[in-house]
Short mmCIF file of C-alpha atoms in Angstrom, two decimals:
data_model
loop_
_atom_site.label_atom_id
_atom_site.label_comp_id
_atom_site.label_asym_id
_atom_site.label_seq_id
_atom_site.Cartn_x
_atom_site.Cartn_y
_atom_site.Cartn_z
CA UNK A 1 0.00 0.00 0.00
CA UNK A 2 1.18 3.38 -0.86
CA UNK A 3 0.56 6.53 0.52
CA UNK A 4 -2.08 7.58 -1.56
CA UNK A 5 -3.69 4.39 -1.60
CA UNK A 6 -4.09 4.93 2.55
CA UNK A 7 -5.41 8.57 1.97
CA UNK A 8 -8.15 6.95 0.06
CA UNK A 9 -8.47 4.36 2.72
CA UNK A 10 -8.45 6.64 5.20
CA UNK A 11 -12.13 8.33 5.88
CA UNK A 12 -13.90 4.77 4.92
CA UNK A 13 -11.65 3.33 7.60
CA UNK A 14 -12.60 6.37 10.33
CA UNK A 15 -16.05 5.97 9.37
CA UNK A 16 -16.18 2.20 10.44
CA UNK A 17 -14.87 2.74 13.44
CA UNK A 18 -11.47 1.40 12.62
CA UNK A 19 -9.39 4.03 13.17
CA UNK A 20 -9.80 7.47 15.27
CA UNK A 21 -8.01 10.47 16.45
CA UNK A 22 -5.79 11.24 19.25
CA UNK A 23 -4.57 14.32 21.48
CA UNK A 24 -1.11 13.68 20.19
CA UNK A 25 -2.11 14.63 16.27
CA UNK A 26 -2.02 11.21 15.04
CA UNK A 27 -3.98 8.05 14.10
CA UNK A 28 -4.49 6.01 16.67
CA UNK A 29 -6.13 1.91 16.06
CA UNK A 30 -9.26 1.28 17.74
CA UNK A 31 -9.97 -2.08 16.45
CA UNK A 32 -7.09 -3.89 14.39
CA UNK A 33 -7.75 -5.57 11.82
CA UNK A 34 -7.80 -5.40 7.75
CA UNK A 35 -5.57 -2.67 6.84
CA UNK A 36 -5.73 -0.34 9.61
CA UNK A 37 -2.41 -0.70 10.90
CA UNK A 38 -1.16 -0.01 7.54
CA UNK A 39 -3.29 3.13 6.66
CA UNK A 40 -2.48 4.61 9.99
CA UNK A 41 1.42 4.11 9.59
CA UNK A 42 1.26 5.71 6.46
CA UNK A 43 -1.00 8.35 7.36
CA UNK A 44 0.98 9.67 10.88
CA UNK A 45 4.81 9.26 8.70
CA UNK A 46 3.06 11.94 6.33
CA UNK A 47 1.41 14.21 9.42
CA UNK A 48 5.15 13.92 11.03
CA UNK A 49 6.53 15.11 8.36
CA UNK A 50 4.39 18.27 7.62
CA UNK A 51 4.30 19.03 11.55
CA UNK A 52 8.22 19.14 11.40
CA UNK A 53 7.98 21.67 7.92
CA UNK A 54 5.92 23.89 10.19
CA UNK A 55 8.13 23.34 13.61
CA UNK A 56 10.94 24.41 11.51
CA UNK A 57 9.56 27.49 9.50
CA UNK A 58 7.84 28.94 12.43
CA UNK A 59 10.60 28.25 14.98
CA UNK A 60 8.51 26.76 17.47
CA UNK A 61 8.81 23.08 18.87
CA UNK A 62 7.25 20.15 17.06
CA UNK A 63 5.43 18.92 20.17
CA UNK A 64 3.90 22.23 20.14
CA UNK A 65 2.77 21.42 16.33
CA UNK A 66 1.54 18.43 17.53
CA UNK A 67 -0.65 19.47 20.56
CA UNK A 68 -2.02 21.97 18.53
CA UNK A 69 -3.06 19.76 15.54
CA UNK A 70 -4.26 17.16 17.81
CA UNK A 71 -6.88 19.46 19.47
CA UNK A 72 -8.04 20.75 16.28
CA UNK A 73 -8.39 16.94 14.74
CA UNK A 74 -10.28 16.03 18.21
CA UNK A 75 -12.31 19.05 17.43
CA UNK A 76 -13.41 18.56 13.63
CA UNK A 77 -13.87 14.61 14.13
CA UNK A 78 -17.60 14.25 12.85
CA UNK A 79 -19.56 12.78 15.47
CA UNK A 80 -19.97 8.78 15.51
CA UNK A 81 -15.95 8.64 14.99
CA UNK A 82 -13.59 7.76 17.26
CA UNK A 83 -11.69 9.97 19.48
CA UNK A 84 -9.07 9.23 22.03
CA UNK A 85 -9.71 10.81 25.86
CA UNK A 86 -7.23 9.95 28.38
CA UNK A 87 -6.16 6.71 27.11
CA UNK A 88 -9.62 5.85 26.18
CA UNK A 89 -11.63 5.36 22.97
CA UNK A 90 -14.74 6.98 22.87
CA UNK A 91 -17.08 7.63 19.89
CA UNK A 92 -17.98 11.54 19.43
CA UNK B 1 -41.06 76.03 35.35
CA UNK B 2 -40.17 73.94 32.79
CA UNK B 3 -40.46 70.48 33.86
CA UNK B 4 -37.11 68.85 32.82
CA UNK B 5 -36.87 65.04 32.02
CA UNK B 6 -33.99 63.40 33.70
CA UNK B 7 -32.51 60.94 31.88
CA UNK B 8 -31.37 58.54 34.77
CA UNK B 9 -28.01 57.11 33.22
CA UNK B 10 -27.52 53.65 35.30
CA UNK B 11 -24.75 54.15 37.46
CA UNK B 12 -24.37 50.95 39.15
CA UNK B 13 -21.33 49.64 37.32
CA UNK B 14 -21.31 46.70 35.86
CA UNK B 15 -18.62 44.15 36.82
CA UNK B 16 -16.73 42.30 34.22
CA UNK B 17 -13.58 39.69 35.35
CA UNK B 18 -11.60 38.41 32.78
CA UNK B 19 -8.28 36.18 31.84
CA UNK B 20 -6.57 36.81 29.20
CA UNK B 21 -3.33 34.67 28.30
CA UNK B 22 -1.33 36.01 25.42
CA UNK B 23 -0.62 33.90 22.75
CA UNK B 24 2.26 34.80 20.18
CA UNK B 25 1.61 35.53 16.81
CA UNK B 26 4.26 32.81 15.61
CA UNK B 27 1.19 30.02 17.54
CA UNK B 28 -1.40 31.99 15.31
CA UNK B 29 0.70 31.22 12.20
CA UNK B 30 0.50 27.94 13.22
CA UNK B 31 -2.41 27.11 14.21
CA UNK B 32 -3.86 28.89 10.69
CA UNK B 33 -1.66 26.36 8.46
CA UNK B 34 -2.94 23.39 10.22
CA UNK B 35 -6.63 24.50 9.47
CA UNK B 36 -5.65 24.12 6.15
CA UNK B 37 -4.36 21.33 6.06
CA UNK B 38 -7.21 19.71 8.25
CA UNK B 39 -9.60 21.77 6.32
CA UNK B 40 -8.64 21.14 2.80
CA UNK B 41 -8.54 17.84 2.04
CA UNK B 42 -5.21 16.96 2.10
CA UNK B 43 -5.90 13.42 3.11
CA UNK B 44 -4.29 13.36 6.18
CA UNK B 45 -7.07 13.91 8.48
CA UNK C 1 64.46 47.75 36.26
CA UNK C 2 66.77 46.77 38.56
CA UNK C 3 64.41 45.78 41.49
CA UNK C 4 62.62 43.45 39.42
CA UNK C 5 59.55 45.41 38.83
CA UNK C 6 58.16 45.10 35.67
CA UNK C 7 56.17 48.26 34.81
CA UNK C 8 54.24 47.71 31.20
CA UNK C 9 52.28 50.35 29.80
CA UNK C 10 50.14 49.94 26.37
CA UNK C 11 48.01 52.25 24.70
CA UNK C 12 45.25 50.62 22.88
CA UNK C 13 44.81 50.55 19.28
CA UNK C 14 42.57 53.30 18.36
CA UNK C 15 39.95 51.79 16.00
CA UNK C 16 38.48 48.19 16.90
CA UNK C 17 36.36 46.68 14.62
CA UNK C 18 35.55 43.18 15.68
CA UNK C 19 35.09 41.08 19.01
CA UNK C 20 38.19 38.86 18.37
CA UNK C 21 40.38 40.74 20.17
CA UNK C 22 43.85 40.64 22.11
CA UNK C 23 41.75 42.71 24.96
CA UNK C 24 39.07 39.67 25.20
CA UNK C 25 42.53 37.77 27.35
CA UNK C 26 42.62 40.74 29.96
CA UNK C 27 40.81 41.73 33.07
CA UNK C 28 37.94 42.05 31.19
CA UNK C 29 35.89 38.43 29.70
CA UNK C 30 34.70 39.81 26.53
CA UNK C 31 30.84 38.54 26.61
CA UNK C 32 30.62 36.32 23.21
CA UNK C 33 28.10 37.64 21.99
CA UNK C 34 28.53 40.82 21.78
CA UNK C 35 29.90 41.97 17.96
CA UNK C 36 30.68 45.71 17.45
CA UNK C 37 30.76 46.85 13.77
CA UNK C 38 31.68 50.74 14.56
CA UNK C 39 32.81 52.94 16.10
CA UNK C 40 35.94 53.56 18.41
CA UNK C 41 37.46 51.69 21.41
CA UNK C 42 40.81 53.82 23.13
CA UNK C 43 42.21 52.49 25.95
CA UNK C 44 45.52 51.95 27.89
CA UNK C 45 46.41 49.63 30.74
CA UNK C 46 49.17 49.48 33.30
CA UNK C 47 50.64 46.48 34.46
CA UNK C 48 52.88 45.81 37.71
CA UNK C 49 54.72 43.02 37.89
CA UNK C 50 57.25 43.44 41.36
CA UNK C 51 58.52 39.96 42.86
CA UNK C 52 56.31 39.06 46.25
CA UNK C 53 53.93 41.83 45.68
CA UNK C 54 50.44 40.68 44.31
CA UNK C 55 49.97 41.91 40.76
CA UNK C 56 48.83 45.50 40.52
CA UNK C 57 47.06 46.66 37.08
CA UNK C 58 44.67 48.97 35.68
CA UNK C 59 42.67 49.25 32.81
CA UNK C 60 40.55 52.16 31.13
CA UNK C 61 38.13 51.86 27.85
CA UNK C 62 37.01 54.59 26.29
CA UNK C 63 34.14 53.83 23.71
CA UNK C 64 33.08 56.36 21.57
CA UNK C 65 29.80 55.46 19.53
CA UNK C 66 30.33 52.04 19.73
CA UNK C 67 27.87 50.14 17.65
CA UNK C 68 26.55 46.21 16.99
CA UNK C 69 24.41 43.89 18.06
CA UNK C 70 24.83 42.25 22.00
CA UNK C 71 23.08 39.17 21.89
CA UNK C 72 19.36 39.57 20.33
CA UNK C 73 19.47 43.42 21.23
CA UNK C 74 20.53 45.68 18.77
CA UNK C 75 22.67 48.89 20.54
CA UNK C 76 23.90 52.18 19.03
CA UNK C 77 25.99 55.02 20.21
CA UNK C 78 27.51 53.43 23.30
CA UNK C 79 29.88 55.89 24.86
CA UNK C 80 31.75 56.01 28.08
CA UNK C 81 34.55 55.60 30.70
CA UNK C 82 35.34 52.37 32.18
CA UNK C 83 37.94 51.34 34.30
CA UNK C 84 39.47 48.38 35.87
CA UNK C 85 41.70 48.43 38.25
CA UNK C 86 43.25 45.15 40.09
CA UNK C 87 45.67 45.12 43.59
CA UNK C 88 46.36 42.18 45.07
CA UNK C 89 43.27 40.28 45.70
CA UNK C 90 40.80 43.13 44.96
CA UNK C 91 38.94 43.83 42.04
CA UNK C 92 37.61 47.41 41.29
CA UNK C 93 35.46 48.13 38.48
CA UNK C 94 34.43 51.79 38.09
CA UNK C 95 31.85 53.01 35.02
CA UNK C 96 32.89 56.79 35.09
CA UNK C 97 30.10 57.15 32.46
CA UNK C 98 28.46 54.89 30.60
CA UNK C 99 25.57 55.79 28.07
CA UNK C 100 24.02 53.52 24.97
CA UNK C 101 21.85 55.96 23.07
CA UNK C 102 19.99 53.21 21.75
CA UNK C 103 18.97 49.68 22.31
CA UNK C 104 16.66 47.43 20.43
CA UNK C 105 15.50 43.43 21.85
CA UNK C 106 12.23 44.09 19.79
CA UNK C 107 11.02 47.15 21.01
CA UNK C 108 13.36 50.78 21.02
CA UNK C 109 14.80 51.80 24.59
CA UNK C 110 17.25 54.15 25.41
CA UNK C 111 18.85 56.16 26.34
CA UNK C 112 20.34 53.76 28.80
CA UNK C 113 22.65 55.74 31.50
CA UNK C 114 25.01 54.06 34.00
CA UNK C 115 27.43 55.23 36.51
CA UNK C 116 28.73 53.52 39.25
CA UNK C 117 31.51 50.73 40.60
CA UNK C 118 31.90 47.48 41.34
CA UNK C 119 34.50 45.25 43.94
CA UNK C 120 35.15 42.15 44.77
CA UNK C 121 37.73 39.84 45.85
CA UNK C 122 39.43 37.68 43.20
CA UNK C 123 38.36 34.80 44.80
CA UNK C 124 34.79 35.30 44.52
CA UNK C 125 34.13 38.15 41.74
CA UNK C 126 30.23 38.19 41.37
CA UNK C 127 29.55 38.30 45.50
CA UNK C 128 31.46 41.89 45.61
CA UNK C 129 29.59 45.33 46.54
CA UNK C 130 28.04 47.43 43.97
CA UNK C 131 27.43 50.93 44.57
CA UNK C 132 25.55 53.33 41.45
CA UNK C 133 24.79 56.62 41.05
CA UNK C 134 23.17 56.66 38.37
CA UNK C 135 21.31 54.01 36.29
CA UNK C 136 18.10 55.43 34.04
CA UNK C 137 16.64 53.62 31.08
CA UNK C 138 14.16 55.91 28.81
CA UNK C 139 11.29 53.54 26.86
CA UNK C 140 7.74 53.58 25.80
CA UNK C 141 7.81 57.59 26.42
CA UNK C 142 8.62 57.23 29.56
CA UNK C 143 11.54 56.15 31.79
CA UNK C 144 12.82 53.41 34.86
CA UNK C 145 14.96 54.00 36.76
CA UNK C 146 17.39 53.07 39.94
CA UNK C 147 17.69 55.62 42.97
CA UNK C 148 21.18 55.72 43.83
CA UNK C 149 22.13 53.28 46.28
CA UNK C 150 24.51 50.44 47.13
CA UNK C 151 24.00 46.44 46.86
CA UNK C 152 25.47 43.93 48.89
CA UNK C 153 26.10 41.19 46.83
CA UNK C 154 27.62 38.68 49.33
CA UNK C 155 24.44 36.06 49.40
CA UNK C 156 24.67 35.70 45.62
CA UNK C 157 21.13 37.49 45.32
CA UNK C 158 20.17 40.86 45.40
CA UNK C 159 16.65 43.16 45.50
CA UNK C 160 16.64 46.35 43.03
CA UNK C 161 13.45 48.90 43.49
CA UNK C 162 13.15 49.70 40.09
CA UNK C 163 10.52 52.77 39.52
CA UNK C 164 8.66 53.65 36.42
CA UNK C 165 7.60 57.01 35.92
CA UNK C 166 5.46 58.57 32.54
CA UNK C 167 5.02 55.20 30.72
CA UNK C 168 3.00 56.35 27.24
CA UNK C 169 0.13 53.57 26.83
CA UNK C 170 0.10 54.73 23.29
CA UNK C 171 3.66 54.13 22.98
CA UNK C 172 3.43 50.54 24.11
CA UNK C 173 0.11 49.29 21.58
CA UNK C 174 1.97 51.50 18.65
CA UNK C 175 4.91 48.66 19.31
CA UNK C 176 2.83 45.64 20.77
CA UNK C 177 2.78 43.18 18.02
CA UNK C 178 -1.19 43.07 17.46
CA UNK C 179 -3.05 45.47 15.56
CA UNK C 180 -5.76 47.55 15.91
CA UNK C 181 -4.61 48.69 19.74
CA UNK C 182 -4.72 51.84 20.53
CA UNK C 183 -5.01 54.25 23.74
CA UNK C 184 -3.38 57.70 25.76
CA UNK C 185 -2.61 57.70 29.06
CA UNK C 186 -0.18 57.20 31.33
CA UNK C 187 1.75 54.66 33.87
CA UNK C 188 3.73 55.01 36.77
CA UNK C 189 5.04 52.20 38.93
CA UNK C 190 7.45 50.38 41.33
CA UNK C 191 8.83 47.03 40.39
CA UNK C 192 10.98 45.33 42.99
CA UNK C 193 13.39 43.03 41.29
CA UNK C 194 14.92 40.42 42.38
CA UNK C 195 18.16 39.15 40.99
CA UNK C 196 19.35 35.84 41.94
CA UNK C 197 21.14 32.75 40.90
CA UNK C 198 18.20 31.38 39.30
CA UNK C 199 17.73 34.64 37.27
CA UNK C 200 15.25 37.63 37.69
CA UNK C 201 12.14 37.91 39.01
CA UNK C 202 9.71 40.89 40.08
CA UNK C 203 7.57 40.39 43.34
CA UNK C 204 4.70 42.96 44.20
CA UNK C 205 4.86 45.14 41.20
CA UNK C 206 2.33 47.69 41.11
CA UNK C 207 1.42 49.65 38.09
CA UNK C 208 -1.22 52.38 38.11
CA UNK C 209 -2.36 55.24 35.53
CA UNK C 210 -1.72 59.14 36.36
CA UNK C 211 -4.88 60.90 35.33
CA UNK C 212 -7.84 59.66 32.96
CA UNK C 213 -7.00 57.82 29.35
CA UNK C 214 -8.72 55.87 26.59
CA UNK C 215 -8.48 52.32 25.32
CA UNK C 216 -9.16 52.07 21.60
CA UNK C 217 -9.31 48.19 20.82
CA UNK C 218 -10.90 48.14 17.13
CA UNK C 219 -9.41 44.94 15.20
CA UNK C 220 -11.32 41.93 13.34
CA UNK C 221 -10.22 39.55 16.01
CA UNK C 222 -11.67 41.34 18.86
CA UNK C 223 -14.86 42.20 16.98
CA UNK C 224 -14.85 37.79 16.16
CA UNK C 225 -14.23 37.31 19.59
CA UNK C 226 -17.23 39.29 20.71
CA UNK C 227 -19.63 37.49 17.95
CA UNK C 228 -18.38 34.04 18.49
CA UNK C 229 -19.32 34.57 22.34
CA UNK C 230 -21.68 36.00 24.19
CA UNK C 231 -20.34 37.41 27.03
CA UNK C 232 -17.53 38.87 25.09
CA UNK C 233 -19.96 40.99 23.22
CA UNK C 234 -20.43 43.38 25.88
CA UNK C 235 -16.69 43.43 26.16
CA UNK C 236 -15.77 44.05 22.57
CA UNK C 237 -17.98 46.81 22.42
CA UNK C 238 -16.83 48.70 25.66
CA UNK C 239 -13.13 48.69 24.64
CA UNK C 240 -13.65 49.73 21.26
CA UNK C 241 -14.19 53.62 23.05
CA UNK C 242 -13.36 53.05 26.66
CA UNK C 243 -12.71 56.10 29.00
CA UNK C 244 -11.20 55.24 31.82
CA UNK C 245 -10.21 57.11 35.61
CA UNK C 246 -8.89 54.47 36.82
CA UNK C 247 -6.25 51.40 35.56
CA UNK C 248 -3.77 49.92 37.86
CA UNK C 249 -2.41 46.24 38.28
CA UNK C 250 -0.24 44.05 40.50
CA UNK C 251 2.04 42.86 38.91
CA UNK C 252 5.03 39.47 39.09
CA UNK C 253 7.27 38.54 36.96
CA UNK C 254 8.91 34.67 37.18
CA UNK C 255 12.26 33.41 35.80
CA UNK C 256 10.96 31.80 32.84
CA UNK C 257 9.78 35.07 31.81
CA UNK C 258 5.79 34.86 32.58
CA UNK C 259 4.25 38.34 33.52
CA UNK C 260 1.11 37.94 35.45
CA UNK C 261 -0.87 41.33 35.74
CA UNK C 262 -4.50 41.64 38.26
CA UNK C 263 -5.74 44.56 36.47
CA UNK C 264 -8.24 46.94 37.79
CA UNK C 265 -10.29 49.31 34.95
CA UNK C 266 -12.87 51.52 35.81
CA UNK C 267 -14.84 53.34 32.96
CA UNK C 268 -17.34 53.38 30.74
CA UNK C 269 -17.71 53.94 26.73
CA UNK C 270 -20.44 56.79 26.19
CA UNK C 271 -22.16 54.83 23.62
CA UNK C 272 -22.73 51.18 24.99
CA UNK C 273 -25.24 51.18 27.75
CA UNK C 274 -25.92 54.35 28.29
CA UNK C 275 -22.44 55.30 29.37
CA UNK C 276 -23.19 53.11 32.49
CA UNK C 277 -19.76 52.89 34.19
CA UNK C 278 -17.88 49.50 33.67
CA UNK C 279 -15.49 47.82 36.28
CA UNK C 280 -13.08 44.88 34.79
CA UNK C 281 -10.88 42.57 37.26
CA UNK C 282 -8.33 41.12 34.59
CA UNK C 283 -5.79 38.49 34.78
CA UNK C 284 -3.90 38.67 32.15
CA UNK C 285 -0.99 36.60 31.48
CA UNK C 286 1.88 37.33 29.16
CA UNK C 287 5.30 35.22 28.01
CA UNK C 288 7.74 37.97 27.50
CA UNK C 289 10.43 35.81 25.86
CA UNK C 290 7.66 34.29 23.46
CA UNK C 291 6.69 38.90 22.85
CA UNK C 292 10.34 39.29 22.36
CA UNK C 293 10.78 37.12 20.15
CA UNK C 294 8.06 37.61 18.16
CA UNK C 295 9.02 40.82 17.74
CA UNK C 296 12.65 39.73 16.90
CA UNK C 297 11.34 37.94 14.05
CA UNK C 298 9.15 41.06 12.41
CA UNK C 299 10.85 43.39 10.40
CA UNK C 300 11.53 46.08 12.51
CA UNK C 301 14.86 44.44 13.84
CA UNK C 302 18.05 44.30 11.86
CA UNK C 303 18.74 40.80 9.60
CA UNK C 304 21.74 39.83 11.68
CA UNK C 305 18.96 39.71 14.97
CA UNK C 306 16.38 37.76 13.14
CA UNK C 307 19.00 35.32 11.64
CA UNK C 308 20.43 34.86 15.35
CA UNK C 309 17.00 34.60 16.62
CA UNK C 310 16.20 31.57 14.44
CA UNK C 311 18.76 29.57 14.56
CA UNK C 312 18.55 29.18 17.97
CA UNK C 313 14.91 28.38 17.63
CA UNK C 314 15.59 26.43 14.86
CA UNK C 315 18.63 24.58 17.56
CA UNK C 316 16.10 23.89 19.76
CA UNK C 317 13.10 23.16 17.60
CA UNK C 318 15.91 20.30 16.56
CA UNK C 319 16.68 18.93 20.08
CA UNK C 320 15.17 15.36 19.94
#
């Protein structure tokens, strides 16, 4: 699977419940299972490496990247996704 | 006399309490880009 | 000569153009960061040398219009009269004069004005005693200041009652890096500072306004902020116009740089509610390094600042 193969994958997989966001910006696995794992690999490599573009051109730290994109992507998650709260999976 | 209309302006003050913390500028660059690129579909999210 | 002494007397070169410099080895340890790119540097020191008599030396700069950039502040014009002077142990440093017409971490100070001495013993140079004269910053229209006084240094910390006098509040929104602030009025205050191993801190500040002023806070975010949410609306609308007799704040200052402020504003804007008078209690939290540097990185501060300024962001944006 490519990159662009997991993009595609990647709202059809959120959608069933497979995969969901978490505080820390990334895709986190709420059930394994068919290609999850793989999609979400794929998926927080790419996020990593456009938080680190914007760490670096706006001097600040990544983790600060992170935290911020990780509220926002708790924020917009559509209700009936998944969304990680202290540790915990719970659908929006 | 003339009978004169006062206008009674309220003068119990109203109380307001606040916080304000300051964010820098180089966050709100930040935090701008990533709306795009949550926004827009960029795939990623 | 013939008892032994050795008596050596230099005269400094008269121009001095970078930091690298033979006078970095002396009395003095050359901060760094500090890079001058004009002006003129004359000097001579003395040096005795006499067999079972501690080493006796003195040392006197004279910068004229010295120029460059000391750290991430840019400074200008930095004239004066220092000297050092070393006997035995003891360690004398005296600023005759000292003035830096102009200095720029973000925001333009000056002029800065010094006078004063320092000594210590050899053995432990920063717990000497430190008596000023004078020591006067101008900024933001207004100036701070030191009374004269002297500072024990000996238990490595010390407490400075820095005052504030004729602070211009439309000085400090012309330079605050957010638009659409604007105001008149003005500030006075007392800020004790402490200085101490750990770094600087201010305990019990107290700011408060000298006579009646206006807050004009007009911008597209506040205006948002007052839509999106309720309660703000009544806010937005008073400080677009507010009048106010009275603004004064605690104020504290940590280490890491956080300025917390309790403010107190009493006023009213004639046109929302009737003019019915208004009374805020704010909090208001600021990260000075985080303002600094944000201001470092806008234009208004020379290249060789903003290049400084981001590679150590960059250094540490790197750390793993």
């Amino acid at each position: 699977m490519n990159l662009n193969e997991a993009m595609g994958a990647l709202s059809g997989a959120k959608a069933s419940g497979q995969l969901g966001e978490m505080p820390s910006g990334y895709l986190g696995v709420v059930s394994p299972g068919g290609q999850a794992e793989e999609i979400a690999r794929l998926i927080n490599q790419a996020r990593r490496a456009e938080y680190q573009r914007l760490a670096r051109e706006n001097g600040i730290q990544l983790g600060d990247v992170e935290a911020i994109a990780g509220q926002k992507a708790l924020d917009k998650t559509p209700s009936g996704q998944y969304i990680q709260l202290n540790g915990k999976w719970v659908r929006k | 006399c003339t009978p004169t209309v006062q206008l009674a302006v309220p003068d119990k003050p109203i109380n307001i309490n606040l916080n304000v913390k300051i964010q820098h500028e180089i966050y709100v660059k930040v935090d701008k880009a990533l709306d795009d690129i949550i926004d827009k579909d960029s795939g990623l999210f | 000569s013939l008892d032994g002494t050795l008596a050596v007397d230099a005269r400094l070169a008269d121009i001095f153009l970078h930091a690298g410099n033979p006078l970095a080895e002396t009395l003095l340890d050359w901060p760094t960061l500090l890079e001058l790119d004009k002006g003129r540097l004359q000097g001579n020191a003395h040096l005795r040398l006499r067999p079972g008599v501690p080493l006796q030396g003195e040392l006197e700069l004279r910068p004229k219009g010295l120029s460059g950039v000391y750290d991430r502040s840019e400074l200008g014009g930095l004239s004066g009269r220092l000297q050092a002077r070393l006997h035995g142990p003891r360690l004398e440093l005296r600023l005759a004069e000292l003035e830096v017409t102009h200095l720029n971490p973000g925001l333009p100070l000056g002029p800065l004005r010094l006078r004063g001495q320092y000594s210590a013993s050899l053995a432990q140079p920063l717990r000497g005693q430190l008596d000023w004269q004078q020591a006067e910053l101008a900024l933001l229209g207004g100036r701070t200041w030191l009374a004269p006084a002297s500072q024990e240094l000996s238990s490595g910390s010390a407490t400075f009652a820095v005052q504030l006098e004729g602070l211009q509040l439309g000085e400090l929104f012309r330079l605050y890096p957010a638009e659409g602030l604007a105001g008149q009025g003005i500030l006075d205050g007392r800020l004790p500072l402490l200085v101490g191993p750990a770094g600087m801190r201010i305990e019990q500040g107290r700011l408060a306004n000298r006579g009646p002023g206006v807050l004009q806070f007009r911008s597209e975010k506040i205006r948002a902020l007052g839509r999106a949410n309720p309660a703000m609306t009544l806010v937005a609308e008073a400080l677009e116009d507010f009048h106010f007799g009275l603004l004064s704040s605690d104020l504290g200052y940590d280490e890491q740089g956080k300025l917390r402020m309790a403010l107190r504003l009493e006023g009213r804007n004639p046109s929302v509610e009737k003019g019915r008078p208004i009374h805020f209690n704010i909090n208001l939290e600021e990260d000075i390094p985080a303002l600094l540097t944000s201001l470092q990185l806008t234009d208004r501060v020379n290249e060789s600042i903003r290049q400084r300024v981001q590679q150590s962001l960059r250094k540490n944006s790197d750390a793993p």
